[in-house]
Each structure stands twice: as structure tokens, then as C-alpha cells.
Coordinates of C-alpha atoms and ligand atoms in Angstrom, one line a residue:
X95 CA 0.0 0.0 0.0
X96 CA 1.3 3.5 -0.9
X97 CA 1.3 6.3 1.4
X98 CA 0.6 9.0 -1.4
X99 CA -3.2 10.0 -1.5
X100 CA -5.1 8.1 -4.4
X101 CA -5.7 9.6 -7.8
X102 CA -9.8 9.9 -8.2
X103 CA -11.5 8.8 -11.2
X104 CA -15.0 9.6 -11.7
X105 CA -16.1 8.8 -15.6
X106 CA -19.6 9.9 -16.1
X107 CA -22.2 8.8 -18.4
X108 CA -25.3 10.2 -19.4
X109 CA -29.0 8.1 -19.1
X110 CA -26.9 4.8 -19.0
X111 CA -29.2 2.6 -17.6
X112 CA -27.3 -0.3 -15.2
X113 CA -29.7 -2.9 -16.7
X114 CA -27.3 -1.9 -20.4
X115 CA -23.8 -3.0 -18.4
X116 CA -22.8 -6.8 -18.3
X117 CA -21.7 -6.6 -14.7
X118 CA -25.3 -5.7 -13.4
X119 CA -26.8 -9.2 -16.2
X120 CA -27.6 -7.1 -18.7
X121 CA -29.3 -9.4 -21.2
X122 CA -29.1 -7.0 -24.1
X123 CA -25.6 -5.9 -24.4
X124 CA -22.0 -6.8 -23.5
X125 CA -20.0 -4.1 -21.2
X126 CA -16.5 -6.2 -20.6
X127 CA -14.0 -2.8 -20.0
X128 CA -16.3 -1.2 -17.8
X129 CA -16.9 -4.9 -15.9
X130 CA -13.3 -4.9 -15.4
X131 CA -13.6 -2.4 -12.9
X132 CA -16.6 -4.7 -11.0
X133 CA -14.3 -7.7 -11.3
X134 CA -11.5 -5.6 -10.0
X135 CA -13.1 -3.9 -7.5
X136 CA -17.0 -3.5 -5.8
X137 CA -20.2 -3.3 -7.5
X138 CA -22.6 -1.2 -6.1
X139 CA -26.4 -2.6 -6.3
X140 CA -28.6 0.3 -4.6
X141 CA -27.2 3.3 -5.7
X142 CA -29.3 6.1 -6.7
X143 CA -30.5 9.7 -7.8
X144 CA -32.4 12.1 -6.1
X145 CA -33.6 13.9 -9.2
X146 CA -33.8 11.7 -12.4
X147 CA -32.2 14.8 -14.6
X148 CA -29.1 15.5 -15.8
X149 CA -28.4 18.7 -14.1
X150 CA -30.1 18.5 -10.5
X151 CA -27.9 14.9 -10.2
X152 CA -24.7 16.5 -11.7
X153 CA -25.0 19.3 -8.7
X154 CA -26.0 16.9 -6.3
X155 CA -22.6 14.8 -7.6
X156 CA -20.8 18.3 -7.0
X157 CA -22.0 19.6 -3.9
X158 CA -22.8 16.6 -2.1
X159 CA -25.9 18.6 -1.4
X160 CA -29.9 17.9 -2.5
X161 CA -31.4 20.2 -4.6
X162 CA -33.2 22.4 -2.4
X163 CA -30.0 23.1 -1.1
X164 CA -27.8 23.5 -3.9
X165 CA -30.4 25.3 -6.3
X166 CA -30.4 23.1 -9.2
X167 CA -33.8 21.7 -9.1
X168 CA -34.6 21.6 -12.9
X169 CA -32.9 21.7 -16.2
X170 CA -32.6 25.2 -16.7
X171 CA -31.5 26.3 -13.2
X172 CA -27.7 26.9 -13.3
X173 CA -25.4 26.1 -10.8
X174 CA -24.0 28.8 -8.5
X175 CA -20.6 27.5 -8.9
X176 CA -18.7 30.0 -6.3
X177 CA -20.5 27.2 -4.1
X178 CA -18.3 24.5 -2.0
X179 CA -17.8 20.8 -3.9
X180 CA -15.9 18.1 -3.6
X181 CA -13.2 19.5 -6.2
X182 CA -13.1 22.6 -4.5
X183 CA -12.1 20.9 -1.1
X184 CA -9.7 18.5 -3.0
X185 CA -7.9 21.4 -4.5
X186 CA -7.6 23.1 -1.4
X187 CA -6.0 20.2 0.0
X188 CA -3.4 19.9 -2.7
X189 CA -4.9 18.0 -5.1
X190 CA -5.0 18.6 -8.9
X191 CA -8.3 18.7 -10.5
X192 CA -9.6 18.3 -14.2
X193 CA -12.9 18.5 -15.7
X194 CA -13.6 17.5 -19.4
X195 CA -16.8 16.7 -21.2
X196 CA -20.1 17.5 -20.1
X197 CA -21.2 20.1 -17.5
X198 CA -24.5 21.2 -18.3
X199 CA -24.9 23.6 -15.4
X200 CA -25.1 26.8 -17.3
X201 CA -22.7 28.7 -19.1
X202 CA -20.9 32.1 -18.3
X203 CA -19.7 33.8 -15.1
X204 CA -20.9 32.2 -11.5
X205 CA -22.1 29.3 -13.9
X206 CA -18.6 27.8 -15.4
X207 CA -16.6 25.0 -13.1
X208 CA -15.1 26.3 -10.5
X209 CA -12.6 24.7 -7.9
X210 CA -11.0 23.0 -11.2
X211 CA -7.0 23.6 -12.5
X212 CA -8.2 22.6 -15.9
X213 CA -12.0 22.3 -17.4
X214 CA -12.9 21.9 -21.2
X215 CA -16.8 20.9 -21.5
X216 CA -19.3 20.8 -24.2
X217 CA -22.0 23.5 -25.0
X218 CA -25.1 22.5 -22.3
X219 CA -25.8 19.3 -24.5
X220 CA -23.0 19.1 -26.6
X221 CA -22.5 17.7 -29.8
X222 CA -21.5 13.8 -30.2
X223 CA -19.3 14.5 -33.4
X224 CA -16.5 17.0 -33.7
X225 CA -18.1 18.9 -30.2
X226 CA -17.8 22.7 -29.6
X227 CA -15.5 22.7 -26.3
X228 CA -15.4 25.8 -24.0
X229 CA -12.2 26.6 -21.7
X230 CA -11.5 29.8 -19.8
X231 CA -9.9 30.7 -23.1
X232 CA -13.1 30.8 -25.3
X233 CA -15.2 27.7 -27.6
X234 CA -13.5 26.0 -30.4
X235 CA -14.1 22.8 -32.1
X236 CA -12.6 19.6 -31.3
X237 CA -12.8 17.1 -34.3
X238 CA -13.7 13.8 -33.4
X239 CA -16.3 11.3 -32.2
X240 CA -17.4 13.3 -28.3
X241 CA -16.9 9.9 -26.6
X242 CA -13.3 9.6 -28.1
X243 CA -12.4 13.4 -27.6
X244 CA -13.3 13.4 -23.9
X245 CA -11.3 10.6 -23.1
X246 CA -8.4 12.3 -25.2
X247 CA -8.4 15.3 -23.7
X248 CA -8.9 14.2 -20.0
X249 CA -5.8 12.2 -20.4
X250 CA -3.8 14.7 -22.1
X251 CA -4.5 16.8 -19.1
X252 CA -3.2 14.3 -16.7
X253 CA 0.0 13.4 -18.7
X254 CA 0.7 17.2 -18.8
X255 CA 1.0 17.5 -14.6
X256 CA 4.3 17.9 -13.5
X257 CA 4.7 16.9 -10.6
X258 CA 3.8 13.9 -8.2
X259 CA 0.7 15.8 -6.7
X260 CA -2.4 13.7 -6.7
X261 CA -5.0 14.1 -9.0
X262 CA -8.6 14.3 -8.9
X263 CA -10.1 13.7 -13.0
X264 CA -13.8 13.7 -13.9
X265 CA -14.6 12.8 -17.4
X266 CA -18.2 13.2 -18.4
X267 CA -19.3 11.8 -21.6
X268 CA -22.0 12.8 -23.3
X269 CA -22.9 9.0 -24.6
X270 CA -25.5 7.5 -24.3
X271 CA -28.0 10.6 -24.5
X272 CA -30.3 11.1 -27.4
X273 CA -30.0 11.7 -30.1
X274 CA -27.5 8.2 -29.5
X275 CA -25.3 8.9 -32.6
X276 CA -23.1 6.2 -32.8
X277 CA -19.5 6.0 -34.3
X278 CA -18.9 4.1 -37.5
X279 CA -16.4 1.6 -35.3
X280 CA -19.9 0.1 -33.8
X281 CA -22.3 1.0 -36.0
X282 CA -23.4 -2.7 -37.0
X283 CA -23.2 -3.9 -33.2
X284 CA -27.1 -5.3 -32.3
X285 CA -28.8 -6.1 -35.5
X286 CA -30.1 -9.1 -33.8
X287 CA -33.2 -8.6 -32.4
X288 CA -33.3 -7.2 -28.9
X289 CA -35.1 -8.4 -25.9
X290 CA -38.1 -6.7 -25.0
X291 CA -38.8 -6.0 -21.4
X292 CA -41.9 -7.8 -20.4
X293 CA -44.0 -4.6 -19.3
X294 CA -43.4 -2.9 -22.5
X295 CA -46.8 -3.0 -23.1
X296 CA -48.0 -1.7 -19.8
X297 CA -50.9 0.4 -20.2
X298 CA -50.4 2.0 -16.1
X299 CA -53.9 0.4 -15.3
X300 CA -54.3 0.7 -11.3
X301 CA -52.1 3.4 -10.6
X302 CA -52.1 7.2 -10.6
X303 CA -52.7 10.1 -13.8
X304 CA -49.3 10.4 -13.7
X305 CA -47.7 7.4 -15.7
X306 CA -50.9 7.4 -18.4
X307 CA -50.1 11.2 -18.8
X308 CA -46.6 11.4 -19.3
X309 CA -45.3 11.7 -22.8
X310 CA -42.0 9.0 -23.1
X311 CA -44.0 6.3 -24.9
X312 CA -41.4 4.6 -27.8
X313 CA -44.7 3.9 -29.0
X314 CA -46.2 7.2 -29.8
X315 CA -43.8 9.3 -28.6
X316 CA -40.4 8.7 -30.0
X317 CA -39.0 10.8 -33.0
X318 CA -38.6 9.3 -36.1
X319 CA -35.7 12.1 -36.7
X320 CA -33.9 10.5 -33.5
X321 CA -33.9 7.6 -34.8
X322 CA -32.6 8.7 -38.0
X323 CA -34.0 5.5 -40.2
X324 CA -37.6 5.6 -42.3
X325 CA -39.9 2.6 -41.3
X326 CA -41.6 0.3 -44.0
X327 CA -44.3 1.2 -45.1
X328 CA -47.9 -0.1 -43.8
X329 CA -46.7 -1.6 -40.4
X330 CA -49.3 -1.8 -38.0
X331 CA -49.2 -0.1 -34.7
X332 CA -48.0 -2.9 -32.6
X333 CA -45.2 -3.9 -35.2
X334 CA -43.8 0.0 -35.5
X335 CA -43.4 -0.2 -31.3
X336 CA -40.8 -2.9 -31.6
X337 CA -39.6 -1.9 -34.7
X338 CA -39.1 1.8 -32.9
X339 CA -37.9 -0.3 -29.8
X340 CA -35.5 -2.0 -32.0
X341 CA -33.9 1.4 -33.9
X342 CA -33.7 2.9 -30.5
X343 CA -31.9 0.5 -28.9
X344 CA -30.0 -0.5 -31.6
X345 CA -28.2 3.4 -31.6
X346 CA -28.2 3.4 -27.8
X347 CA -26.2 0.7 -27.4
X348 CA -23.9 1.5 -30.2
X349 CA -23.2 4.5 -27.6
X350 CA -22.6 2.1 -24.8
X351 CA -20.1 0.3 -26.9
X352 CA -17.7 3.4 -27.7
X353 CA -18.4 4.3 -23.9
X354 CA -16.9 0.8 -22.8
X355 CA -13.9 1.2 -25.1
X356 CA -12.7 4.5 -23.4
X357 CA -13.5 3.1 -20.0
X358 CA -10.2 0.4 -21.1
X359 CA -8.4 3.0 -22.7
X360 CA -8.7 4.9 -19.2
X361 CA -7.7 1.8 -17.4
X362 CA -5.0 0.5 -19.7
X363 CA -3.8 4.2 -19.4
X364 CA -3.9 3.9 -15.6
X365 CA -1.9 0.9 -15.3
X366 CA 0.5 1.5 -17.9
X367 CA 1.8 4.4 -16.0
X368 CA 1.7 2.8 -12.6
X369 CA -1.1 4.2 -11.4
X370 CA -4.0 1.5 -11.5
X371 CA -3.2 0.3 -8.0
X372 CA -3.3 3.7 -6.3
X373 CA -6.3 5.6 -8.1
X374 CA -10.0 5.4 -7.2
X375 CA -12.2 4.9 -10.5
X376 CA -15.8 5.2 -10.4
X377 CA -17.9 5.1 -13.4
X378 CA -21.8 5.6 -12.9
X379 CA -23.9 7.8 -14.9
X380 CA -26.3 10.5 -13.6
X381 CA -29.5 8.8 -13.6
X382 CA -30.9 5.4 -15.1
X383 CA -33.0 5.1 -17.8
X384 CA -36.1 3.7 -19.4
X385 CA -35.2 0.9 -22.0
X386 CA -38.6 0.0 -23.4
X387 CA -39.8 -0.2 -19.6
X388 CA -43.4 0.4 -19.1
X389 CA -43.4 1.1 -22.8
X390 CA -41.0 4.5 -21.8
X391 CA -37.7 5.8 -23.1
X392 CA -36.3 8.9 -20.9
X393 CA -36.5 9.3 -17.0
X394 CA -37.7 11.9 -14.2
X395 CA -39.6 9.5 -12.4
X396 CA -39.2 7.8 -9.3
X397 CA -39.6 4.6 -10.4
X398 CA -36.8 2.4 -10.2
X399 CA -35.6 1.8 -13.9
X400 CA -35.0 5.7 -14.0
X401 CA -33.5 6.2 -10.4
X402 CA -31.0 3.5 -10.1
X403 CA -27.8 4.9 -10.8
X404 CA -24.9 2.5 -12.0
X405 CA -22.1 2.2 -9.4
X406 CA -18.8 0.4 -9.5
X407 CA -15.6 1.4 -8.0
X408 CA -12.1 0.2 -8.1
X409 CA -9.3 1.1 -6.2
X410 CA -6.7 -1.7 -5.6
X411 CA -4.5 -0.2 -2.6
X412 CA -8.2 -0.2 -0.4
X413 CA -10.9 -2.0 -2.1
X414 CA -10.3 -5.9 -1.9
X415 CA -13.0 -7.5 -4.9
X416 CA -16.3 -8.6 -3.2
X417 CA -19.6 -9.5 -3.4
X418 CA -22.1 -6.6 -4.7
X419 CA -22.6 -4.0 -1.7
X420 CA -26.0 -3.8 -1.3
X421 CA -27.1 -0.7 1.4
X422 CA -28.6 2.4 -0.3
X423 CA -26.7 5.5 -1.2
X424 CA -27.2 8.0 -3.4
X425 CA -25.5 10.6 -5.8
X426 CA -25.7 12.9 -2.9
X427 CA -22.8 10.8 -1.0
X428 CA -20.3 10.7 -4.0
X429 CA -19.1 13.7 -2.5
X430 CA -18.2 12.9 1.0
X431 CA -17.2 9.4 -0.3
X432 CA -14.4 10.6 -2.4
X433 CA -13.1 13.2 0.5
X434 CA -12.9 10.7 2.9
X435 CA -10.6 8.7 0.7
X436 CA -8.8 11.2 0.2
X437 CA -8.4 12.0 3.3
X438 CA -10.0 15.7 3.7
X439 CA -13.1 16.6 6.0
X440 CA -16.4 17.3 4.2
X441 CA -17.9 20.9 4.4
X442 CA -20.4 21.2 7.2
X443 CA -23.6 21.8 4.7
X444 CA -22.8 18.6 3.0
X445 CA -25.9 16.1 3.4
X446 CA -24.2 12.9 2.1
X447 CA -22.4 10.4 4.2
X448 CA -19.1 8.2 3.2
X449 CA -19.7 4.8 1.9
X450 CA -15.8 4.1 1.4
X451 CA -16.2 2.0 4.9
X452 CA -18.6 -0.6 3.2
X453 CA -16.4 -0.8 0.1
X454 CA -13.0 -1.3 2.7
X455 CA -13.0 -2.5 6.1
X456 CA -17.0 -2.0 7.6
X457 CA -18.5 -4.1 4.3
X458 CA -21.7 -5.3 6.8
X459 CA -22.3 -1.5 8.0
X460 CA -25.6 -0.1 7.3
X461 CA -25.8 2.9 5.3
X462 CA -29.4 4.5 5.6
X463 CA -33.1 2.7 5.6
X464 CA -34.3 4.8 3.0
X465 CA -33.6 8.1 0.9
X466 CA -35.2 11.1 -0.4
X467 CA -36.3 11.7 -3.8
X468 CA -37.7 15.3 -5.8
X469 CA -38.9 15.7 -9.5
X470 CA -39.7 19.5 -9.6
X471 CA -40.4 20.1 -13.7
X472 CA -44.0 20.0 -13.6
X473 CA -45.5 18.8 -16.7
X474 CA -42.7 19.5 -18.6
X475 CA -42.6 20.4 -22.1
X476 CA -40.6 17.4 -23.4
X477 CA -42.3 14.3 -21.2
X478 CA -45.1 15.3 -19.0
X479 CA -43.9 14.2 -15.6
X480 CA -46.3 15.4 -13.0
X481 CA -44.0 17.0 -10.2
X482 CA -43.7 14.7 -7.2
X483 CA -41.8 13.6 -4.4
X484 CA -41.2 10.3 -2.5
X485 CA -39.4 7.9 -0.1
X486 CA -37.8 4.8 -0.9
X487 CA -36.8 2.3 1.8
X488 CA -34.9 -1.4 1.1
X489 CA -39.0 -3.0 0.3
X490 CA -41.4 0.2 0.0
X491 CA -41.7 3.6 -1.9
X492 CA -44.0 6.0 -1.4
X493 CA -44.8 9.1 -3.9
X494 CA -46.7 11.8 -3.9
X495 CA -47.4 12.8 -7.2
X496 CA -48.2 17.3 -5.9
X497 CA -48.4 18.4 -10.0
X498 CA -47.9 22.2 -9.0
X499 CA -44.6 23.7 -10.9
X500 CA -44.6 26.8 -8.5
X501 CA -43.3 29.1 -10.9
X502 CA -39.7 26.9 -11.8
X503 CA -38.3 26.5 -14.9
X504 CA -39.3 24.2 -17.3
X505 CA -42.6 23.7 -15.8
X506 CA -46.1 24.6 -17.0
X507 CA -49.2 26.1 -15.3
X508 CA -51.0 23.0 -15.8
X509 CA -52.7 21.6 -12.2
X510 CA -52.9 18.4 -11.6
X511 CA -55.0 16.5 -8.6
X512 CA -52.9 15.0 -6.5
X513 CA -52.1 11.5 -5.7
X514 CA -50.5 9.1 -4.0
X515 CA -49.1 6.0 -4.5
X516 CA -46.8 3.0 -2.7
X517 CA -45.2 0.1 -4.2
X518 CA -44.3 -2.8 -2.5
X519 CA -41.1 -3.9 -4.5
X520 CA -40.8 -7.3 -2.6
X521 CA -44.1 -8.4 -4.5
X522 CA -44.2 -6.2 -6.8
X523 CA -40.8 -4.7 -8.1
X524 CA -42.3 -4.1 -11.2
X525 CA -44.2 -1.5 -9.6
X526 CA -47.4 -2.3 -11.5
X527 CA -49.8 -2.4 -8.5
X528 CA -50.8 1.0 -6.5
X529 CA -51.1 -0.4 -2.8
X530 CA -51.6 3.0 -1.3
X531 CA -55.6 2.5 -1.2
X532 CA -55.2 -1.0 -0.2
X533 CA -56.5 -1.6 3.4
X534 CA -53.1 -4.3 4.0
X535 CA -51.0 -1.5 3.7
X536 CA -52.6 0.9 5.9
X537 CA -49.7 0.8 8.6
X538 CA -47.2 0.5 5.9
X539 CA -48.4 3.7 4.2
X540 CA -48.7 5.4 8.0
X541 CA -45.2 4.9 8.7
X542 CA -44.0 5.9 5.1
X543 CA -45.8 8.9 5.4
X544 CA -44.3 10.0 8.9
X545 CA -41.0 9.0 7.8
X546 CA -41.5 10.9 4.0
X547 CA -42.1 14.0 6.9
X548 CA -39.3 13.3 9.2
X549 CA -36.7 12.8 5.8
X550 CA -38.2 16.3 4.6
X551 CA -37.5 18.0 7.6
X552 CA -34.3 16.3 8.5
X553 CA -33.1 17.6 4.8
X554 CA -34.7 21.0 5.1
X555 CA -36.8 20.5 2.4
X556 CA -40.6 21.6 2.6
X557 CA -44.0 19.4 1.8
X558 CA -46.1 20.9 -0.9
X559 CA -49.0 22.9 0.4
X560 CA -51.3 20.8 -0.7
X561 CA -50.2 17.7 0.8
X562 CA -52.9 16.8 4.5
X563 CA -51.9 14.2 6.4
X564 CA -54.0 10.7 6.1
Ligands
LIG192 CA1 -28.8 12.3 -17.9

């Protein structure tokens, strides 16, 4: 074991779902670079988000902080970046830190990375082929596939450091995100038909307004322009679906693919400079996402395809391989999980806590019984998602679906009646039943509900007005 703090590796992806990486049985692709790092180090089974957007989940990443706290509570809600992170401590603390790829955050002063030596990210979105790239020195174009030239440049930053300092590096692709342009290197991958999840068809009978309303159907929602192809002629409504399904997934994972190359080229980078034993690499991506799931591509709901975040971690000096570590966190502890192996204190409004013990020496230690979750878009312009909020525990989730955008971003004035709902994943992990008017749940629903309070107020976060107690 060295002495020297570890390098930190955090790569990024966007919407990558962890039922599209081998390591977690994915049973429609192949993901072996990126299961190198399971094999070589921990898999993480209950990790996730606190928003199911890009943004809010990248500033919960950051600041170790929930959205309430941090600001970014919606798409178009910048960062204010002046505001303590991970990085920020790190640097102070002597470490070197890099950012390149996607930030998303907002753009211009008080929005650009702060707390970073080096930073050169793509335009909000950014482009997956030759990508504009802003640094403090202005925008210029980077030719080259995105997923290719992130992992380029976040390298060539490292290999320009002069001296034995550690480094903290976070490269954020922008794969796999719509509109999933794949490179020509995998463009034939997946011709063969694709599985199809088995509640593709759901039609969200015997739950809330919310699912029926929301507009992420492949079905009837997904554009013909994203998927780039024509379909035949004449093909009737229930054959376009999986032929949609099929084009969609097809591209997506294509994505994947060139994602799972640059993980190895990051790893046989590490370990070709001597390196691979002393650095911490994470890859996860910011929130799941839909693959055909109840019929849905996209994310912002609670339910579980969309909020479970892919986690696994290497980090030979520490982490001895395991079995899967199975207590909740979320993307609101990366922070304070990366500080403590590096050694530096968390800032006092952080509202994460440290899993690095499970991963090392405390693998049986429980983490927390449940977590907090916030979708603020209300009705938003792209999907539809009802705003809500919820609790999830290791067997039970309970949501309340408020539909009131109150005045944010991205939201519309459109009201929607309230409802509840709880999901017993146990029974059903599907989450195709509503229990929350089911008598057998009464006391299960009582306790979520005082615990959904206590969570809120523990957090500092504030019900909606319209919410009465049962
Ligand atoms: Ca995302």
C-alpha cells in the first residue's frame, strides 16, 4: 500500500441505464471494460439519484448537497458555482483537479466549473461528433467522435501534470443521451433482435394520472428524426413499437459500446503508468433510464428503472473485490465518499455520508433505511412528468405525485389532482400495482408517510401545500 493519497476517477455517463452494463446481467448488451472495474473492484447494487435529470444529479454529484440546497432543481437552473464541492475541497487540499466533457450547469460567469486547474466541457448538451469545447480561453471545435475526444483530452490533461501531486479527474461523456449517434467503429453492433422487457406493453392500469399522462412512450412518442431510419411502409401499430424499440436500442447501445472502449483506454492508461493500484475509478452515470420499460424511453420519475444509478468502483490499494454491496446511497454521497478517501473533511452543509467503509473495512455496516427523492419540472414540455416527491426504503416507496410547478423553470401552469401512490417492490418490483388505497398496507403507508415527513424535515426541504396528512 502506498502512502501518497489516491488519484480519483470519476467517468460519467449520461442516461446509461445499469440494466445496459454486463456486470449488473444485462441481457441486451456486453460491457467487458467497464466490468473490469466490478471484477477488479466492488459493484454497487442500490445506488441512486435524487432527481432523475441531468443537471439537478450533476449538482447533487458536486456539492454533495440535495437540490433544495444546492439550487439546481430543474434543467434550466444553473449552478452557482462560487458554491463548496468536492473538487473545491480537494484542490484546497493539494490535489489537482480536471474536468472535461459534459457540465451542463449553465454557461458564463458564476455558472462555469469552479474549484478545477483545468476544465474543457461541451456546450449545455454538446455535440456527439466533432463537439464545440469551451475553456476559460473561449469555444473551439474539437474534431472527433465526443466519446473519443473526452477521453483524449482528460488524459492529455493528466499526462501534462508535473509533478507527483495527486489528481482528482472527472470525465463526463455525453454518450449515451439522445439523439444516441453512434461512431462508425460500432455502427453494425445489435442487429439481432433485442429483448423486449416484459412490461413494454404496460398500459399503467391501477395506478395514478401520472404514468398514463406522461409523454415518453417509444410507442407514440419517440422521433422518427432521433432515430434517424424511415420505417416500412404499412406496419401496423403494434409492429412500429418494436420496430421503434428495435432502432432505439440499436443506436443506444452502439453508444454504450464506444463508452466501454474509453472506459479500457482509461484503465490501460492507468496501469501502464503505474497508477491503476493507487487511483479510485468510479464510473456511474447520472440517472438510469427507461429501455422500453413500461413502454417509456427517458427518466424523471421515481420509479426504479429511471433512479437507479450504476455504481462500481475500483481502487486496488483499499478495495479488496467482493460480493455486490448492497445498502442504499445515493449521488448525494459521492461527494463525501471521495473526500474521505482522500483523506479531507467534508464541508459542514454537506448532506451525504461516506460509503468508502462498506467498500473497505466495515463491508456489513448499514448505510441509511431509505432516501429522499424530488422531481420539480411540472408537466414539462418534453415528457409530461407530474411533479412529485417520494421515499424509498430497502421494500417500499412511497410518492406523492403534488403536479404544482410553482413558478420553476421548465414547468407549465398546468394543475394536476394530487395522488398518491406506494409500491411494494418485494411483490411487486415491477411496480405495476398502486397499494396506497389497499387496506393491507394501511400501517405501511402510516409509517412511510411520517417517515417521508421526518426525511423532509431532517433535509430542510418543505412538503407541498397541498399535501394533509391521512
Ligand atoms: Ca442524464
Amino acid at each position: 500500500m502506498t502512502t501518497r493519497r489516491p488519484n480519483i476517477v470519476l467517468i460519467l455517463t449520461d442516461d446509461h441505464a445499469s440494466h445496459a452494463i454486463g456486470a449488473y446481467g444485462s441481457v441486451v448488451n456486453q460491457t467487458p471494460r467497464i466490468d473490469e472495474i466490478a471484477a477488479t473492484g466492488r459493484r454497487i447494487d442500490n445506488c441512486f439519484c435524487t432527481n432523475a435529470l441531468c443537471t439537478p444529479s450533476r449538482a447533487s454529484i458536486l456539492t454533495g448537497t440535495y437540490g433544495h440546497v444546492n439550487g439546481v432543481t430543474t434543467l434550466s437552473t444553473p449552478i452557482d458555482a462560487s458554491q463548496p464541492t468536492f473538487i473545491s475541497l480537494l484542490r484546497n487540499a493539494g490535489y489537482r483537479t480536471g474536468i472535461v466533457g459534459k457540465w451542463h450547469m449553465g454557461e458564463g460567469p458564476g455558472h462555469d466549473p469552479e474549484g478545477f486547474d483545468h476544465w474543457a466541457v461541451l456546450r449545455d448538451q454538446g455535440e456527439y461528433v466533432d463537439p464545440q469545447i469551451r475553456t476559460a480561453d473561449g469555444v473551439h471545435i474539437q474534431p472527433g467522435y465526443a466519446t473519443d475526444v473526452i477521453t483524449d483530452l482528460a488524459l492529455d490533461w493528466v499526462d501534462s501534470l508535473d509533478d507527483d501531486a495527486p489528481w482528482c479527474l472527472l470525465i463526463h461523456h455525453k454518450a449515451p443521451h439522445r439523439s444516441w449517434e453512434p461512431d462508425d467503429a460500432h455502427a453494425g453492433m445489435y442487429t439481432d433482435p433485442i429483448p423486449v422487457p416484459e412490461t413494454f406493453d404496460d398500459d399503467y392500469t391501477g395506478r395514478s394520472a401520472a404514468a398514463k399522462h406522461a409523454a415518453m412512450r417509444v410507442a407514440e412518442h419517440l422521433n422518427l428524426e432521433d432515430l434517424k431510419v424511415v420505417p416500412p411502409d404499412d406496419l401496423p401499430p403494434d409492429e412500429l413499437a418494436l420496430w421503434k424499440y428495435q432502432r432505439y436500442m440499436e443506436d443506444y447501445l452502439r453508444c454504450v459500446a464506444s463508452v466501454d472502449d474509453n472506459v479500457g483506454r482509461v484503465i490501460d492508461w492507468l496501469t501502464e503508468r503505474g497508477e491503476r493500484e493507487r487511483t479510485l475509478l468510479a464510473y456511474s452515470s447520472d440517472q438510469g433510464f427507461f429501455l422500453g420499460d413500461h413502454g417509456w424511453f427517458d427518466k424523471r420519475f421515481i420509479y426504479e428503472e429511471s433512479i437507479r444509478m450504476p455504481l462500481l468502483v475500483s481502487w486496488p490499494d483499499r478495495i479488496e473485490p467482493g460480493e455486490p454491496m448492497t445498502q442504499i446511497v445515493t449521488n448525494v454521497d459521492f461527494a463525501q465518499t471521495f473526500l474521505d478517501a482522500a483523506g479531507v473533511r467534508p464541508h459542514e452543509r454537506m448532506q451525504g455520508q461516506s460509503f468508502l467503509p462498506q467498500l473497505t473495512d466495515a463491508p456489513e455496516r448499514p448505510t441509511r433505511d431509505a432516501f429522499y427523492y424530488r422531481y420539480y419540472e411540472n408537466d414539462d414540455a418534453s415528457h409530461h412528468v407530474i411533479a412529485h416527491y417520494g421515499i424509498r426504503t430497502e421494500r417500499h416507496k412511497l410518492i406523492y405525485f403534488y403536479g404544482d410547478g410553482m413558478g420553476l423553470p421548465g414547468t407549465s401552469s398546468f394543475r394536476y389532482v394530487p395522488e398518491w401512490e406506494l409500491y411494494d417492490l418485494e411483490r411487486d418490483p415491477d411496480e405495476l400495482t398502486n397499494a396506497y388505497h389497499d387496506p393491507a398496507y394501511r400501517s405501511v403507508r402510516d409509517e412511510l408517510t411520517r417517515a417521508l415527513a421526518d426525511l423532509q424535515a431532517d433535509l430542510g426541504d418543505e412538503p407541498h401545500p397541498s399535501q394533509t396528512s391521512p
